[in-house]
Short mmCIF file of C-alpha atoms in Angstrom, two decimals:
data_model
loop_
_atom_site.label_atom_id
_atom_site.label_comp_id
_atom_site.label_asym_id
_atom_site.label_seq_id
_atom_site.Cartn_x
_atom_site.Cartn_y
_atom_site.Cartn_z
CA MET A 1 55.82 18.34 -7.80
CA SER A 2 53.17 15.74 -8.63
CA GLU A 3 53.01 12.16 -7.43
CA PHE A 4 54.46 10.95 -10.81
CA GLY A 5 57.80 12.68 -10.23
CA LEU A 6 57.16 15.44 -12.81
CA CYS A 7 56.94 19.18 -12.43
CA ASP A 8 56.20 22.13 -14.69
CA ASP A 9 59.91 22.66 -15.46
CA ASP A 10 60.13 19.21 -17.10
CA PHE A 11 57.86 20.29 -19.99
CA LYS A 12 60.01 22.44 -22.24
CA PRO A 13 59.42 23.68 -25.82
CA ALA A 14 61.16 21.89 -28.72
CA SER A 15 63.14 24.99 -29.64
CA SER A 16 65.06 24.83 -26.36
CA THR A 17 65.78 21.08 -26.41
CA LEU A 18 66.09 19.90 -30.06
CA PHE A 19 68.60 22.35 -31.56
CA SER A 20 70.37 23.74 -28.54
CA ASP A 21 73.73 22.76 -30.04
CA PRO A 22 74.72 25.04 -32.99
CA ALA A 23 76.76 22.18 -34.46
CA ASP A 24 73.51 20.40 -35.37
CA PHE A 25 72.49 23.29 -37.63
CA ASP A 26 75.97 23.38 -39.21
CA VAL A 27 75.90 19.69 -40.05
CA LEU A 28 72.40 19.89 -41.51
CA GLU A 29 73.33 22.96 -43.58
CA GLN A 30 76.46 21.28 -44.96
CA PHE A 31 74.47 18.27 -46.06
CA GLY A 32 74.29 18.17 -49.88
CA THR A 33 77.00 20.79 -50.41
CA ASN A 34 79.78 18.35 -51.31
CA LYS A 35 81.87 19.90 -54.12
CA VAL A 36 83.14 16.53 -55.37
CA ILE A 37 80.19 16.31 -57.75
CA ALA A 38 80.35 18.64 -60.65
CA GLU A 39 77.57 21.05 -61.29
CA SER A 40 77.02 19.54 -64.71
CA ALA A 41 76.23 16.22 -63.08
CA LEU A 42 73.38 17.66 -61.01
CA SER A 43 71.00 17.25 -63.96
CA ARG A 44 71.37 13.52 -63.69
CA LEU A 45 69.92 13.65 -60.16
CA SER A 46 66.40 14.31 -61.37
CA LEU A 47 63.44 12.07 -60.71
CA TYR A 48 63.81 10.35 -64.09
CA VAL A 49 67.40 9.40 -63.39
CA LYS A 50 66.35 7.65 -60.22
CA PHE A 51 64.20 5.28 -62.23
CA ASP A 52 66.60 4.96 -65.16
CA PRO A 53 67.66 1.29 -65.51
CA LEU A 54 70.95 2.37 -67.06
CA VAL A 55 71.99 4.18 -63.86
CA ASP A 56 73.52 1.99 -61.24
CA LEU A 57 71.26 1.26 -58.27
CA PRO A 58 74.01 1.50 -55.61
CA VAL A 59 73.69 5.27 -55.88
CA THR A 60 70.16 5.28 -54.49
CA GLU A 61 71.06 2.55 -52.09
CA CYS A 62 73.91 4.55 -50.65
CA VAL A 63 71.85 7.73 -50.57
CA ALA A 64 68.99 5.93 -48.86
CA SER A 65 71.29 4.40 -46.30
CA SER A 66 73.00 7.71 -45.55
CA TRP A 67 69.74 9.63 -45.25
CA PHE A 68 68.16 6.89 -43.15
CA VAL A 69 71.15 6.95 -40.82
CA LEU A 70 70.89 10.75 -40.58
CA VAL A 71 67.18 10.76 -39.71
CA SER A 72 67.51 7.75 -37.42
CA VAL A 73 70.36 9.33 -35.48
CA PHE A 74 68.40 12.57 -35.27
CA PHE A 75 65.35 10.81 -33.85
CA ARG A 76 67.52 8.78 -31.53
CA SER A 77 68.98 11.95 -30.05
CA ILE A 78 65.48 13.38 -29.68
CA GLU A 79 64.36 10.24 -27.85
CA ALA A 80 67.39 10.38 -25.54
CA GLU A 81 66.52 13.94 -24.57
CA GLU A 82 62.84 13.22 -24.34
CA SER A 83 63.34 10.19 -22.08
CA MET A 84 64.85 12.43 -19.42
CA VAL A 85 61.82 14.72 -19.51
CA LEU A 86 59.00 12.23 -19.99
CA MET A 87 60.33 9.44 -17.83
CA GLY A 88 57.72 6.81 -17.09
CA THR A 89 55.31 7.79 -19.92
CA PRO A 90 53.58 5.04 -21.96
CA PRO A 91 55.14 3.90 -25.28
CA ARG A 92 54.61 6.30 -28.15
CA GLY A 93 53.79 4.04 -31.07
CA ALA A 94 51.49 6.63 -32.55
CA SER A 95 54.19 9.32 -32.51
CA HIS A 96 56.56 7.23 -34.65
CA SER A 97 53.75 6.51 -37.06
CA ARG A 98 53.15 10.24 -37.34
CA VAL A 99 56.82 11.03 -38.05
CA ALA A 100 57.39 8.14 -40.46
CA PRO A 101 55.65 9.80 -43.43
CA VAL A 102 58.03 12.75 -43.24
CA VAL A 103 61.02 10.45 -43.62
CA LYS A 104 59.38 8.48 -46.41
CA ASN A 105 58.69 11.58 -48.42
CA HIS A 106 62.37 12.57 -48.46
CA THR A 107 64.21 9.22 -48.64
CA PRO A 108 64.49 7.06 -51.70
CA ILE A 109 63.19 3.50 -51.58
CA SER A 110 65.88 0.90 -50.91
CA ASN A 111 65.73 -2.85 -51.06
CA ASN A 112 68.24 -3.31 -48.24
CA PRO A 113 67.89 -1.80 -44.74
CA GLY A 114 69.85 1.39 -44.30
CA PRO A 115 71.28 1.06 -40.78
CA ALA A 116 72.88 -2.29 -41.57
CA SER A 117 75.33 -0.61 -43.93
CA ASN A 118 76.72 1.58 -41.14
CA PRO A 119 77.59 -0.30 -37.88
CA ALA A 120 78.36 2.91 -35.98
CA ALA A 121 74.90 4.27 -36.74
CA LEU A 122 73.37 0.95 -35.75
CA ASP A 123 75.19 1.01 -32.41
CA LEU A 124 74.05 4.59 -31.87
CA LEU A 125 70.45 3.65 -32.62
CA CYS A 126 70.55 0.71 -30.21
CA SER A 127 72.18 2.67 -27.40
CA ASP A 128 70.11 4.36 -24.65
CA THR A 129 72.95 6.32 -23.13
CA PRO A 130 73.11 10.13 -23.07
CA GLU A 131 76.27 10.00 -25.21
CA GLY A 132 74.02 9.59 -28.28
CA LYS A 133 73.63 13.33 -28.52
CA THR A 134 77.37 13.95 -28.50
CA GLU A 135 77.93 11.38 -31.23
CA PHE A 136 75.13 12.80 -33.37
CA THR A 137 77.32 15.29 -35.24
CA ASP A 138 80.20 12.86 -35.69
CA VAL A 139 78.00 10.19 -37.24
CA ILE A 140 76.38 12.66 -39.63
CA LYS A 141 79.78 13.98 -40.64
CA ASP A 142 81.02 10.44 -41.23
CA THR A 143 77.91 9.75 -43.29
CA LEU A 144 78.32 12.90 -45.38
CA SER A 145 82.04 12.30 -45.92
CA LEU A 146 81.56 8.78 -47.29
CA ASN A 147 84.02 7.88 -49.95
CA GLN A 148 82.57 8.67 -53.31
CA LYS A 149 84.06 5.51 -54.75
CA THR A 150 82.93 1.97 -54.12
CA ASP A 151 85.08 -1.14 -54.18
CA ASN A 152 84.43 -1.41 -57.93
CA GLY A 153 85.76 2.11 -58.43
CA GLU A 154 82.39 3.54 -59.37
CA ILE A 155 81.51 7.06 -58.40
CA ILE A 156 78.55 7.36 -55.98
CA GLU A 157 76.46 10.41 -56.51
CA VAL A 158 74.94 11.69 -53.24
CA LEU A 159 71.46 13.11 -53.47
CA GLN A 160 71.47 16.88 -53.15
CA TYR A 161 68.91 18.74 -50.95
CA THR A 162 68.27 22.40 -50.92
CA GLU A 163 68.27 24.56 -47.86
CA ALA A 164 64.50 25.02 -48.16
CA ASP A 165 64.02 21.25 -48.01
CA ILE A 166 66.25 20.98 -44.99
CA LEU A 167 64.46 23.83 -43.25
CA ARG A 168 61.11 22.31 -44.11
CA ILE A 169 62.26 18.97 -42.71
CA LYS A 170 63.47 20.72 -39.57
CA GLN A 171 60.18 22.55 -39.16
CA ASN A 172 58.16 19.41 -39.75
CA LEU A 173 60.21 17.46 -37.26
CA ALA A 174 60.00 20.28 -34.70
CA MET A 175 56.24 20.56 -35.20
CA GLU A 176 55.77 16.81 -34.96
CA PHE A 177 57.84 16.64 -31.80
CA GLN A 178 56.00 19.64 -30.34
CA GLY A 179 52.69 17.94 -31.10
CA ILE A 180 53.91 14.77 -29.43
CA LEU A 181 54.93 16.74 -26.36
CA LEU A 182 51.58 18.53 -26.26
CA ASP A 183 49.67 15.26 -26.61
CA ASN A 184 51.69 13.68 -23.84
CA GLN A 185 51.28 16.75 -21.68
CA ARG A 186 47.50 16.73 -22.18
CA GLU A 187 47.26 13.03 -21.52
CA TRP A 188 49.31 13.20 -18.34
CA SER A 189 47.52 16.35 -17.21
CA LYS A 190 44.22 14.48 -17.55
CA LYS A 191 45.62 11.53 -15.63
CA LEU A 192 47.00 13.89 -13.01
CA ALA A 193 43.61 15.61 -12.67
CA GLU A 194 41.92 12.21 -12.28
CA LYS A 195 44.45 11.17 -9.65
CA GLU A 196 43.95 14.46 -7.82
CA LYS A 197 40.18 13.93 -7.89
CA GLU A 198 40.63 10.42 -6.50
CA LEU A 199 42.94 11.74 -3.80
CA GLY A 200 40.45 14.50 -2.98
CA LYS A 201 37.67 11.92 -2.65
CA LYS A 202 39.85 9.75 -0.45
CA GLU A 203 40.78 12.74 1.71
CA GLU A 204 37.11 13.68 2.08
CA ALA A 205 36.25 10.10 3.02
CA MET A 206 39.07 10.08 5.57
CA LYS A 207 37.91 13.41 7.00
CA GLU A 208 34.36 12.08 7.28
CA GLU A 209 35.59 8.95 9.02
CA VAL A 210 37.71 11.02 11.42
CA ALA A 211 34.76 13.34 12.12
CA LYS A 212 32.48 10.35 12.75
CA SER A 213 35.03 8.76 15.08
CA GLN A 214 35.42 12.07 16.95
CA GLU A 215 31.64 12.42 17.23
CA LYS A 216 31.39 8.86 18.53
CA SER A 217 34.09 9.54 21.11
CA VAL A 218 32.34 12.78 22.18
CA VAL A 219 29.00 10.97 22.51
CA LYS A 220 30.68 8.23 24.56
CA GLU A 221 32.24 10.85 26.84
CA TYR A 222 28.86 12.57 27.28
CA GLN A 223 27.25 9.22 28.08
CA ILE A 224 29.96 8.48 30.65
CA ILE A 225 29.49 11.93 32.23
CA ILE A 226 25.71 11.51 32.31
CA ASP A 227 26.05 8.07 33.91
CA GLN A 228 28.40 9.52 36.52
CA LEU A 229 26.00 12.39 37.26
CA LEU A 230 23.07 10.00 37.52
CA GLY A 231 25.07 7.81 39.92
CA GLU A 232 25.99 10.85 42.01
CA LYS A 233 22.36 11.95 41.99
CA GLU A 234 21.23 8.53 43.19
CA LYS A 235 23.87 8.60 45.93
CA LEU A 236 22.73 12.08 47.00
CA ASN A 237 19.12 10.96 47.00
CA GLY A 238 20.08 8.01 49.21
CA GLN A 239 21.99 10.29 51.56
CA LEU A 240 19.05 12.68 51.63
CA LYS A 241 16.69 9.84 52.52
CA GLU A 242 19.04 8.70 55.27
CA THR A 243 19.29 12.23 56.70
CA LYS A 244 15.52 12.58 56.52
CA GLN A 245 15.13 9.32 58.40
CA GLU A 246 17.65 10.49 61.00
CA LEU A 247 15.82 13.80 61.32
CA GLN A 248 12.55 11.95 61.73
CA LYS A 249 14.07 9.85 64.47
CA VAL A 250 15.38 12.97 66.18
CA LYS A 251 11.96 14.59 65.89
CA ASP A 252 10.32 11.51 67.33
CA GLN A 253 12.81 11.51 70.20
CA ALA A 254 12.17 15.21 70.75
CA VAL A 255 8.43 14.54 70.78
CA GLN A 256 8.96 11.76 73.28
CA ASP A 257 11.13 14.03 75.40
CA ALA A 258 8.48 16.73 75.21
CA GLN A 259 5.84 14.21 76.23
CA SER A 260 8.00 13.09 79.14
CA VAL A 261 8.50 16.72 80.10
CA ASP A 262 4.74 17.20 79.95
CA THR A 263 4.23 14.20 82.19
CA ILE A 264 6.85 15.54 84.61
CA GLU A 265 5.14 18.92 84.60
CA ALA A 266 1.79 17.26 85.20
CA SER A 267 3.17 15.19 88.07
CA PHE A 268 4.87 18.26 89.51
CA SER A 269 1.64 20.28 89.30
CA ALA A 270 -0.25 17.42 90.97
CA LEU A 271 2.37 17.25 93.74
CA HIS A 272 2.16 20.99 94.17
CA LYS A 273 -1.58 20.77 94.51
CA ARG A 274 -1.20 18.05 97.11
CA PHE A 275 1.33 20.20 98.94
CA GLU A 276 -1.06 23.15 98.96
CA LYS A 277 -3.84 20.94 100.20
CA SER A 278 -1.65 19.49 102.94
CA LYS A 279 -0.55 22.98 103.89
CA GLU A 280 -4.15 24.11 104.14
CA LEU A 281 -4.94 21.05 106.22
CA LEU A 282 -2.05 21.82 108.55
CA ILE A 283 -3.18 25.40 108.92
CA THR A 284 -6.71 24.30 109.73
CA ALA A 285 -5.33 21.65 112.04
CA LYS A 286 -3.17 24.21 113.78
CA LYS A 287 -6.16 26.47 114.23
CA ALA A 288 -8.19 23.57 115.50
CA ILE A 289 -5.44 22.58 117.87
CA SER A 290 -5.17 26.11 119.20
CA ILE A 291 -8.94 26.21 119.74
CA TRP A 292 -8.83 22.82 121.36
CA VAL A 293 -5.97 23.85 123.59
CA GLN A 294 -7.93 26.88 124.70
CA ASN A 295 -10.89 24.71 125.47
CA LEU A 296 -8.80 22.24 127.41
CA THR A 297 -7.15 24.97 129.41
CA SER A 298 -10.54 26.20 130.35
CA GLN A 299 -11.79 22.71 131.33
CA TYR A 300 -8.72 20.91 132.73
CA SER A 301 -6.04 21.74 135.16
CA LYS A 302 -2.72 23.19 134.36
CA ASP A 303 -0.89 19.91 134.70
CA ASP A 304 -3.16 18.21 132.28
CA VAL A 305 -2.93 21.13 129.97
CA ILE A 306 0.83 21.06 130.12
CA MET A 307 0.85 17.35 129.38
CA ASN A 308 -1.59 17.75 126.54
CA GLU A 309 0.33 20.76 125.32
CA GLU A 310 3.55 18.77 125.24
CA THR A 311 1.95 15.95 123.32
CA LEU A 312 0.38 18.41 120.99
CA LYS A 313 3.72 20.20 120.52
CA ALA A 314 5.34 16.90 119.76
CA CYS A 315 2.65 16.13 117.23
CA VAL A 316 2.98 19.60 115.71
CA GLU A 317 6.74 19.25 115.47
CA ASP A 318 6.30 15.86 113.94
CA TYR A 319 3.91 17.24 111.38
CA GLN A 320 6.17 20.25 110.74
CA GLY A 321 9.12 17.92 110.12
CA LYS A 322 7.07 15.87 107.73
CA LEU A 323 5.88 19.06 106.04
CA GLN A 324 9.42 20.37 105.72
CA LYS A 325 10.57 17.07 104.23
CA THR A 326 7.78 17.14 101.71
CA GLU A 327 8.65 20.73 100.83
CA GLU A 328 12.29 19.76 100.32
CA ARG A 329 11.27 16.84 98.14
CA LEU A 330 9.03 19.13 96.14
CA LEU A 331 11.87 21.62 95.68
CA LYS A 332 14.22 18.88 94.54
CA LEU A 333 11.63 17.54 92.15
CA LYS A 334 11.07 21.03 90.81
CA GLU A 335 14.79 21.58 90.26
CA VAL A 336 15.17 18.22 88.53
CA ALA A 337 12.16 18.90 86.35
CA GLU A 338 13.45 22.34 85.42
CA GLU A 339 16.88 20.91 84.53
CA LYS A 340 15.33 18.19 82.43
CA LEU A 341 13.07 20.70 80.70
CA LYS A 342 16.03 22.98 79.99
CA ALA A 343 18.16 20.12 78.60
CA ALA A 344 15.25 18.90 76.50
CA HIS A 345 14.69 22.37 75.09
CA GLU A 346 18.40 22.79 74.34
CA SER A 347 18.66 19.39 72.64
CA LEU A 348 15.51 20.15 70.67
CA GLU A 349 16.91 23.48 69.52
CA LYS A 350 20.20 21.86 68.55
CA VAL A 351 18.40 19.15 66.63
CA LYS A 352 16.25 21.70 64.88
CA ALA A 353 19.28 23.85 63.93
CA ASN A 354 21.31 20.84 62.76
CA SER A 355 18.43 19.43 60.81
CA ALA A 356 17.72 22.79 59.18
CA SER A 357 21.38 23.33 58.18
CA GLU A 358 21.78 19.74 56.95
CA THR A 359 18.53 19.98 55.02
CA THR A 360 19.55 23.25 53.35
CA ARG A 361 23.01 21.85 52.53
CA LEU A 362 21.58 18.69 50.98
CA GLN A 363 18.95 20.65 49.09
CA ALA A 364 21.62 22.98 47.66
CA LEU A 365 23.80 20.02 46.67
CA VAL A 366 20.88 18.26 44.99
CA LYS A 367 19.92 21.46 43.19
CA ARG A 368 23.49 21.97 41.93
CA LYS A 369 23.70 18.39 40.65
CA GLU A 370 20.34 18.79 38.93
CA MET A 371 21.58 21.97 37.24
CA GLN A 372 24.75 20.18 36.06
CA LEU A 373 22.65 17.31 34.71
CA GLU A 374 20.33 19.72 32.89
CA SER A 375 23.31 21.58 31.34
CA THR A 376 24.88 18.31 30.13
CA GLU A 377 21.56 17.16 28.70
CA LYS A 378 21.12 20.46 26.86
CA SER A 379 24.67 20.31 25.43
CA LEU A 380 24.07 16.72 24.35
CA GLU A 381 20.78 17.70 22.69
CA GLN A 382 22.59 20.50 20.86
CA LYS A 383 25.37 18.12 19.80
CA VAL A 384 23.03 15.45 18.40
CA PRO A 385 21.36 17.75 15.78
CA ILE A 386 24.80 18.94 14.67
CA ASP A 387 25.87 15.31 14.17
CA ASP A 388 22.66 14.57 12.23
CA THR A 389 23.29 17.47 9.87
#
């Protein structure tokens, strides 16, 4: 079904539409076979009699009117059938001009119009209803069975046609109508092809517009994704910088702690050296005191020696107490230094482990985002040449 409301079944040959009713053939075959006219009077129906001034003109007038009504009714029925098939086609002025010569060749010339003499035929010609086909046979029969006498009592002689003439007229009319149908079919097929071409062009234009809009939407989506990835990359870079700064601070703190530990170790080593020196001094002093005591015992009396020995013992005890206190202080300092060193080492190890894990995690995240960005850029580069083509 095309956009004009027509399909292939609407175009039918003339043989299936013109003479589908057998009554049409019967009426056309009975035309001219009226037995009212004697066979001896057929000689007066020659071409010379038609132009004989002594023969009354109403004969030709009646014949012309009857034949004109017949052909007009026939064409009217054809038009009624054709209007149902070729609905909406342009007016066919040329087709009537092509059929007119056939009617002129077989109808006598009349001064008065034929259809005016028969009101029923005139109504049938002016009607556009489908009942025209059903009335076709009745009107022809009424035309053929016209009274052979006029009001003046004169006998009207109807023009006789042979079967060959009637068949030739039928063939000519069928061929003319078939030619009209073919011309209309060709014309409308051309118009249909043009309309289909226009529709094809419009569809292609619509497809191109849809493809362009889809490509634009895809490019916009890629741009949005790239902007998002770039924003995420910037955020990750900022986080990486912050973590690096934090790691640097932790390293600096660890370096400071290590320096403080070094200072503590240096002070502890200096204190230990002082302790060793004081210990050596005490040993030498003890030896000197023992030598001095021996000398005193040899020089002084026992009482003096006992007194000196007591004072010396008191001094030795005093020095031993001081030495013990210094040793205790050194031990405490050593324990505190060892604890601080251990804590500093543990914190430094923790910082190193945390910094290493955080650095690897951030590096992996940055690398993954860079790979995603590279893949999106490659897909976008592949999409742009496809859009250009």
